[in-house]
Coordinates of C-alpha atoms in Angstrom, one line a residue:
M1 CA -6.2 -53.5 -125.9
N2 CA -4.7 -50.9 -124.1
D3 CA -5.8 -51.3 -120.2
W4 CA -3.9 -48.2 -119.0
P5 CA -5.9 -44.9 -118.2
D6 CA -5.5 -41.5 -120.4
G7 CA -3.5 -43.4 -123.0
R8 CA -0.4 -44.0 -121.1
G9 CA 1.9 -46.9 -122.4
D10 CA 3.8 -49.6 -121.0
R11 CA 6.9 -47.9 -120.7
Q12 CA 5.3 -45.1 -118.2
G13 CA 3.3 -47.7 -116.1
G14 CA 6.0 -50.6 -116.0
A15 CA 8.5 -51.4 -113.7
G16 CA 11.0 -49.9 -115.8
R17 CA 13.6 -46.9 -115.6
G18 CA 11.5 -43.9 -114.1
G19 CA 8.2 -45.8 -114.1
Y20 CA 5.6 -45.2 -111.4
G21 CA 4.7 -48.8 -110.9
R22 CA 6.5 -50.8 -108.4
G23 CA 6.8 -54.3 -110.5
S24 CA 3.9 -55.5 -108.7
G25 CA 2.6 -58.8 -110.4
S26 CA -1.6 -58.0 -110.1
A27 CA -3.0 -57.8 -113.7
R28 CA -4.2 -54.3 -112.5
P29 CA -1.6 -51.7 -112.5
E30 CA -0.1 -50.5 -108.8
G31 CA -0.4 -47.0 -109.9
A32 CA -4.2 -47.1 -110.7
R33 CA -5.4 -48.4 -107.4
V34 CA -7.5 -45.8 -105.4
M35 CA -5.6 -45.5 -101.9
P36 CA -8.6 -45.0 -99.0
H37 CA -8.7 -41.4 -97.4
V38 CA -7.8 -41.4 -93.9
Q39 CA -8.6 -38.6 -91.5
R40 CA -6.0 -37.5 -89.5
P41 CA -7.4 -36.2 -86.1
V42 CA -5.1 -32.8 -85.0
P43 CA -2.8 -34.1 -82.0
Q44 CA -4.0 -31.9 -78.7
Q45 CA -0.1 -32.0 -77.8
P46 CA 3.0 -32.9 -79.8
P47 CA 3.9 -36.6 -79.2
P48 CA 6.2 -37.5 -76.7
P49 CA 9.7 -37.7 -77.1
Y50 CA 11.7 -40.9 -78.3
D51 CA 13.1 -42.8 -75.3
G52 CA 14.7 -45.4 -77.1
G53 CA 12.1 -48.0 -76.8
G54 CA 9.7 -47.0 -79.5
Y55 CA 6.7 -44.6 -79.6
D56 CA 4.3 -44.9 -77.0
Q57 CA 1.2 -47.0 -78.0
S58 CA -0.9 -44.6 -76.5
Y59 CA 0.0 -41.8 -78.7
N60 CA -0.2 -44.5 -82.0
D61 CA -3.8 -45.6 -81.2
G62 CA -4.9 -42.7 -80.8
Y63 CA -3.3 -41.4 -84.2
N64 CA -4.3 -44.4 -85.9
T65 CA -8.1 -44.8 -84.6
G66 CA -8.8 -40.9 -84.5
Q67 CA -8.7 -40.8 -80.4
V68 CA -7.8 -37.8 -79.0
Y69 CA -4.2 -38.1 -77.7
G70 CA -3.4 -37.7 -74.1
Q71 CA -7.1 -39.0 -72.6
P72 CA -5.7 -40.3 -69.1
S73 CA -6.0 -44.0 -68.2
G74 CA -3.7 -44.0 -65.4
R75 CA -1.6 -41.5 -63.1
G76 CA 1.9 -41.1 -64.4
R77 CA 5.2 -41.0 -62.1
G78 CA 5.8 -37.6 -63.3
G79 CA 2.1 -36.4 -61.9
G80 CA 0.2 -36.5 -65.4
F81 CA -1.3 -39.4 -66.9
D82 CA -0.5 -42.5 -68.9
D83 CA -2.0 -45.5 -70.5
G84 CA 0.3 -47.9 -68.5
G85 CA 2.9 -46.3 -66.8
G86 CA 4.4 -43.6 -68.9
D87 CA 6.0 -40.6 -67.7
Y88 CA 4.6 -37.7 -69.5
G89 CA 1.0 -36.6 -70.1
P90 CA -0.8 -33.3 -69.1
P91 CA -1.6 -32.7 -65.5
T92 CA -5.2 -33.0 -64.2
G93 CA -7.0 -31.8 -61.1
S94 CA -5.7 -28.2 -59.2
P95 CA -2.6 -27.2 -59.1
V96 CA -0.6 -27.4 -55.9
R97 CA -0.1 -24.0 -54.3
P98 CA 2.6 -22.6 -52.8
P99 CA 2.3 -22.1 -48.9
N100 CA 0.9 -18.4 -47.9
W101 CA 3.5 -17.5 -45.5
G102 CA 1.9 -14.2 -44.8
K103 CA -1.2 -15.7 -43.3
R104 CA 0.9 -18.3 -41.5
I105 CA 3.2 -15.6 -39.6
K106 CA -0.4 -13.3 -39.0
R107 CA -1.9 -16.7 -37.5
T108 CA 1.4 -17.6 -35.5
V109 CA 1.7 -13.8 -34.2
L110 CA -2.1 -13.7 -33.4
A111 CA -1.6 -16.7 -31.6
V112 CA 1.4 -15.7 -29.3
V113 CA -0.1 -12.5 -28.6
V114 CA -3.2 -14.4 -27.5
V115 CA -1.2 -16.2 -25.2
V116 CA 0.7 -13.4 -23.8
V117 CA -2.9 -11.4 -23.0
V118 CA -4.5 -14.6 -21.3
A119 CA -1.3 -15.2 -19.3
S120 CA -0.8 -11.2 -18.4
V121 CA -4.8 -11.2 -17.4
G122 CA -3.8 -14.3 -15.4
T123 CA -0.5 -13.1 -13.7
Y124 CA -2.4 -9.9 -12.6
F125 CA -5.4 -11.5 -10.9
W126 CA -3.4 -14.4 -9.6
A127 CA -0.7 -11.4 -8.2
D128 CA -3.6 -9.2 -6.9
S129 CA -5.3 -11.8 -5.1
K130 CA -2.2 -12.7 -3.1
L131 CA -1.4 -9.1 -1.9
H132 CA -2.5 -8.2 1.8
R133 CA -4.5 -4.9 1.7
D134 CA -4.4 -4.8 5.7
V135 CA -3.7 -1.4 6.6
D136 CA -6.7 1.2 6.5
L137 CA -5.1 4.6 6.0
S138 CA -8.6 6.0 6.6
K139 CA -8.4 5.5 10.2
V140 CA -5.4 8.3 10.4
I141 CA -6.8 11.5 11.5
D142 CA -6.0 14.9 11.0
R143 CA -4.0 14.1 7.9
P144 CA -2.5 17.0 6.1
E145 CA -3.5 18.0 2.3
A146 CA -2.1 16.0 -0.5
G147 CA 0.1 17.8 -2.7
D148 CA 1.6 17.0 -6.6
G149 CA 3.3 13.6 -6.8
T150 CA 3.0 10.5 -4.6
N151 CA 4.4 9.7 -1.3
Y152 CA 5.1 6.3 -0.1
L153 CA 6.0 5.0 3.3
I154 CA 8.2 2.0 3.1
V155 CA 8.6 0.0 6.2
G156 CA 10.9 -3.1 6.9
T157 CA 10.1 -4.7 10.4
D158 CA 11.9 -7.6 12.3
S159 CA 8.7 -9.7 12.3
R160 CA 9.6 -13.5 12.6
E161 CA 6.2 -14.7 11.7
G162 CA 6.0 -17.9 10.0
M163 CA 9.9 -18.7 10.7
S164 CA 11.2 -21.9 12.1
A165 CA 13.6 -22.0 15.3
E166 CA 16.2 -22.9 12.5
D167 CA 15.2 -19.9 10.1
K168 CA 15.9 -17.3 13.4
K169 CA 19.0 -19.0 14.1
K170 CA 20.3 -19.0 10.6
L171 CA 19.3 -15.5 10.3
H172 CA 20.5 -14.1 13.3
T173 CA 16.8 -12.4 14.1
G174 CA 16.6 -13.5 18.0
S175 CA 13.2 -14.6 19.4
A176 CA 11.8 -11.0 20.5
E177 CA 7.8 -11.2 20.5
G178 CA 6.2 -8.6 18.8
K179 CA 7.3 -6.2 16.0
R180 CA 9.6 -3.1 15.9
T181 CA 10.8 -1.3 12.7
D182 CA 14.3 -1.5 11.4
T183 CA 13.6 0.5 8.5
M184 CA 11.5 3.2 7.5
M185 CA 11.7 5.4 4.6
I186 CA 9.8 8.0 2.3
L187 CA 9.8 7.4 -1.1
H188 CA 8.4 10.6 -3.3
V189 CA 7.5 9.6 -6.8
G190 CA 7.1 12.8 -9.2
S191 CA 7.6 14.4 -12.3
N192 CA 10.7 16.1 -11.4
G193 CA 12.8 13.1 -10.4
D194 CA 12.1 10.6 -7.5
T195 CA 13.3 11.0 -4.0
L196 CA 14.2 8.5 -1.4
V197 CA 14.6 9.7 2.2
S198 CA 15.5 7.3 5.3
L199 CA 13.8 8.0 8.5
P200 CA 16.5 7.1 11.5
R201 CA 14.5 4.7 13.8
D202 CA 16.1 6.8 16.6
S203 CA 14.8 9.9 15.0
N204 CA 13.2 12.0 18.1
V205 CA 9.3 12.5 17.7
E206 CA 6.1 13.4 19.3
I207 CA 3.3 11.3 19.5
P208 CA 0.4 13.0 18.3
A209 CA -3.6 12.5 19.1
Y210 CA -4.7 9.2 17.0
K211 CA -7.3 6.7 16.8
G212 CA -6.2 3.4 17.8
A213 CA -6.5 0.8 14.9
E214 CA -8.0 -1.7 17.2
S215 CA -10.1 -0.2 19.4
G216 CA -11.5 2.9 17.5
K217 CA -10.5 5.0 20.8
T218 CA -9.1 8.4 20.2
Y219 CA -6.1 9.2 22.6
P220 CA -5.3 13.1 22.9
A221 CA -1.6 14.0 22.4
T222 CA 0.3 14.5 25.6
G223 CA 3.6 16.3 24.4
R224 CA 5.5 12.6 24.7
Q225 CA 8.9 12.7 22.7
T226 CA 10.4 9.3 21.9
K227 CA 11.7 7.3 19.0
L228 CA 10.0 7.0 15.9
N229 CA 9.9 3.3 16.0
A230 CA 8.2 3.3 19.3
A231 CA 5.1 4.8 17.5
Y232 CA 5.0 1.6 15.5
S233 CA 5.3 -0.9 18.6
E234 CA 2.6 0.5 19.8
D235 CA 0.0 0.9 17.5
G236 CA 1.3 -0.3 14.6
P237 CA 1.1 1.0 11.0
T238 CA -1.7 3.7 11.3
L239 CA 0.0 5.2 14.0
L240 CA 3.3 5.4 12.5
V241 CA 2.2 7.0 9.4
R242 CA -0.1 9.5 11.9
T243 CA 3.4 10.1 13.6
V244 CA 5.6 11.0 10.4
E245 CA 2.5 12.9 8.9
A246 CA 2.4 15.1 12.3
N247 CA 5.9 15.7 12.3
T248 CA 7.0 16.5 8.6
G249 CA 3.6 18.0 7.5
L250 CA 3.8 15.4 4.5
H251 CA 0.6 13.4 3.3
I252 CA 1.5 9.8 3.1
D253 CA -0.6 8.3 0.1
H254 CA 0.6 4.7 0.2
Y255 CA 2.2 2.3 2.7
A256 CA 4.1 -1.0 2.3
E257 CA 5.7 -3.5 5.1
I258 CA 7.7 -6.4 4.8
G259 CA 9.5 -8.4 7.5
F260 CA 12.7 -10.4 7.9
G261 CA 11.4 -14.0 6.6
G262 CA 10.0 -12.3 3.6
F263 CA 12.9 -10.3 2.7
A264 CA 15.4 -13.0 2.5
S265 CA 12.8 -15.0 0.4
I266 CA 12.7 -12.3 -2.0
V267 CA 16.6 -12.1 -2.3
D268 CA 16.6 -15.9 -2.8
A269 CA 14.0 -16.2 -5.3
V270 CA 15.9 -13.6 -7.6
G271 CA 19.1 -15.5 -7.6
G272 CA 21.1 -12.9 -5.3
V273 CA 21.7 -9.5 -5.4
E274 CA 25.4 -8.1 -6.5
M275 CA 26.9 -5.7 -4.5
N276 CA 30.3 -3.6 -4.8
L277 CA 31.1 -3.0 -1.1
K278 CA 33.9 -0.2 -0.5
E279 CA 35.0 -1.6 2.7
G280 CA 34.7 -5.3 4.8
F281 CA 32.8 -5.3 8.0
K282 CA 31.8 -8.0 10.5
D283 CA 29.0 -7.9 13.1
K284 CA 28.4 -10.4 15.7
W285 CA 25.0 -9.1 16.4
S286 CA 23.4 -9.3 12.8
G287 CA 25.6 -12.0 11.4
A288 CA 27.4 -9.8 8.8
D289 CA 31.0 -11.0 7.6
F290 CA 31.9 -9.3 4.5
Q291 CA 34.7 -8.6 2.6
K292 CA 35.6 -5.5 0.0
G293 CA 34.7 -5.3 -3.5
K294 CA 31.7 -7.3 -6.0
Q295 CA 30.0 -9.8 -4.3
T296 CA 26.7 -11.6 -4.6
L297 CA 24.5 -11.4 -1.4
D298 CA 22.0 -14.5 -0.8
G299 CA 18.9 -14.0 1.4
Q300 CA 20.8 -14.3 4.7
Q301 CA 23.4 -12.3 4.0
A302 CA 21.5 -9.4 2.5
L303 CA 19.2 -9.5 5.7
A304 CA 22.6 -9.1 7.8
F305 CA 23.7 -6.2 5.4
V306 CA 20.7 -4.2 6.1
R307 CA 20.3 -4.6 9.6
T308 CA 24.2 -4.2 10.3
R309 CA 24.8 -0.7 12.3
H310 CA 26.9 -1.5 15.5
A311 CA 30.3 -1.9 12.7
F312 CA 29.4 1.7 12.1
A313 CA 31.2 4.9 13.4
Q314 CA 27.7 6.4 12.2
S315 CA 25.4 3.5 13.4
D316 CA 21.8 4.0 12.2
L317 CA 22.6 6.9 9.6
Q318 CA 25.3 4.4 7.9
R319 CA 22.8 1.8 8.3
T320 CA 19.8 3.6 6.4
K321 CA 22.6 4.3 3.6
N322 CA 23.2 0.6 3.0
Q323 CA 19.5 0.0 2.9
Q324 CA 19.0 2.5 0.7
Q325 CA 21.6 1.0 -1.6
F326 CA 21.0 -2.6 -1.2
L327 CA 17.0 -1.8 -1.9
G328 CA 17.7 0.0 -4.9
A329 CA 20.0 -2.8 -6.0
L330 CA 17.2 -5.6 -5.4
A331 CA 14.4 -3.4 -7.2
H332 CA 16.8 -3.2 -10.2
K333 CA 17.6 -6.9 -10.5
V334 CA 13.7 -7.6 -9.9
S335 CA 12.5 -5.3 -13.0
S336 CA 15.3 -6.3 -15.2
P337 CA 14.8 -8.5 -18.1
G338 CA 16.4 -11.5 -16.9
T339 CA 13.9 -11.9 -13.9
V340 CA 10.4 -10.3 -15.8
L341 CA 11.2 -12.5 -19.0
N342 CA 12.2 -15.8 -17.1
P343 CA 8.6 -17.3 -15.7
F344 CA 10.8 -19.8 -13.5
T345 CA 12.1 -16.5 -11.7
L346 CA 9.4 -14.4 -11.9
Y347 CA 6.8 -16.1 -10.2
P348 CA 9.0 -17.5 -7.5
T349 CA 10.0 -14.2 -7.1
M350 CA 6.8 -12.3 -7.1
G351 CA 5.1 -15.0 -4.9
A352 CA 8.0 -14.8 -1.8
G353 CA 7.4 -10.8 -2.0
L354 CA 3.4 -10.7 -2.5
D355 CA 3.3 -13.4 0.6
S356 CA 5.5 -11.3 2.6
L357 CA 4.3 -7.7 1.5
T358 CA 1.4 -5.8 3.6
V359 CA -0.1 -2.6 2.2
D360 CA -2.8 -0.2 2.4
K361 CA -6.1 -1.1 1.1
D362 CA -5.7 1.4 -1.9
M363 CA -2.9 0.3 -3.2
S364 CA -2.7 -1.3 -6.3
L365 CA -0.6 -3.7 -8.6
F366 CA 0.4 -0.5 -10.8
S367 CA 1.0 1.9 -7.9
L368 CA 3.1 -1.0 -6.3
G369 CA 5.2 -1.3 -9.6
K370 CA 5.7 2.2 -9.8
M371 CA 7.4 2.0 -6.4
F372 CA 9.8 -0.7 -7.6
L373 CA 10.5 1.3 -10.4
A374 CA 11.3 4.5 -8.7
M375 CA 13.4 2.9 -6.5
K376 CA 15.2 1.3 -9.2
S377 CA 15.7 4.9 -11.0
V378 CA 17.2 6.2 -7.5
N379 CA 19.8 3.4 -7.4
G380 CA 20.5 4.2 -11.1
G381 CA 21.4 7.4 -10.3
D382 CA 18.2 9.4 -12.2
G383 CA 16.8 10.2 -8.7
K384 CA 18.4 11.1 -5.3
S385 CA 18.6 9.3 -2.1
M386 CA 19.0 11.1 1.5
N387 CA 18.7 10.8 5.1
M388 CA 16.3 12.8 7.0
P389 CA 18.0 15.9 8.0
T390 CA 19.0 16.0 11.3
S391 CA 20.6 18.7 13.8
G392 CA 22.3 17.0 16.8
S393 CA 20.6 14.7 19.3
V394 CA 18.6 14.5 22.3
G395 CA 18.8 11.7 25.2
G396 CA 20.6 9.5 22.4
N397 CA 17.8 10.4 20.0
L398 CA 18.3 11.9 16.4
L399 CA 16.8 15.5 16.2
W400 CA 15.4 16.7 12.6
D401 CA 16.3 19.8 11.4
K402 CA 13.2 21.6 11.1
A403 CA 13.9 24.3 8.4
K404 CA 15.7 21.6 6.3
V405 CA 12.6 19.4 6.8
K406 CA 9.9 22.5 6.2
Q407 CA 12.0 22.6 2.6
L408 CA 11.6 19.2 1.8
V409 CA 8.4 18.8 2.5
D410 CA 7.6 22.1 0.7
Q411 CA 9.6 20.8 -2.5
F412 CA 7.9 17.4 -2.4
N413 CA 4.1 18.9 -2.2
N414 CA 5.1 20.9 -5.1
D415 CA 6.7 18.6 -6.8
E416 CA 9.9 20.4 -7.3
K417 CA 13.7 19.2 -8.1
V418 CA 14.8 18.5 -4.3
T419 CA 17.7 20.6 -3.4
V420 CA 17.9 19.8 0.2
S421 CA 20.8 17.8 1.4
S422 CA 20.9 15.8 4.7
D423 CA 24.4 17.3 5.9

């Protein structure tokens, strides 16, 4: 009896040549067995590469049981997931974003701006609180009308206030009581250039009617003539301003004064001031001892430089020129980036200057800054420096050239370019 389906013979189903059987010893031919159907899931991703140790069991398990390949069971070393330490698998969770440098830069810039603004505002109020606004120009009577531009009266005194005996000896100031003016200058700041005019302390002037700074009493004019610095010694800054205005016809807008000790402290705080001297000179009275050429002057040397007059044939006239030269160089150093951008230099310099500076009640820090910048421009060649024009002397006092003085004042009042010379 033939058990083969479809009438197939032994030759077709046996283990002979070209047959389909495998030579099984079973009574039922192998080729007639029904193979079970296996539903193969579609892999979610290709199987991992062969690494020499066989395929990963997680892949085989998923393939054979219907489990979706790649179900996470643990974090792999490569940042994905595996079933027990593999180095592969799809990443999960939020991707790591690259840093947003634009936002970081904006935040940094904003933080820097905030710090600068806070520091600037704090510095302003600190400096404003230290400014000594002790001179009341409203007490000056019979004042000329104000013109265009701004006029500052800058005064350097021989005040020894706050100086020890050792300081006085070191700075060669002596121990005289009271205060006198060693330096007087008019600084005109205008749209047609800045001009610095020195007023020799031996200038011959007439003391006008004035109101006493302390007494409030009005003193009439008597026609008395004296040296300009005597006005300051007699009744202080307000009488000096009144005398300058009465003898020139120029309205003074602001007043600034500094003494010996403060001047030297500013120079030391800024680290000294470089000067290029055309000639060397000595003066036992001021302590000056300078060689020709470039050199950096400290506070003591600077004070000796601006006070020296006995070493020069022109005496006070040469001294005023030296004062202009040095004050311009000092203003340049104070306003330089090396000072302004270095807090370890800026704050000591500002502190030394503000502690020793006396100004009028209407002087603002802005106006004070304009004054220093104008002095810097004059020293840099953008402005003009000169002595008050003179025409001889009387009793040892210098006489001002009235015609030139009037022309100079007219040019100031009209804010015109100054063409007057002191020669």
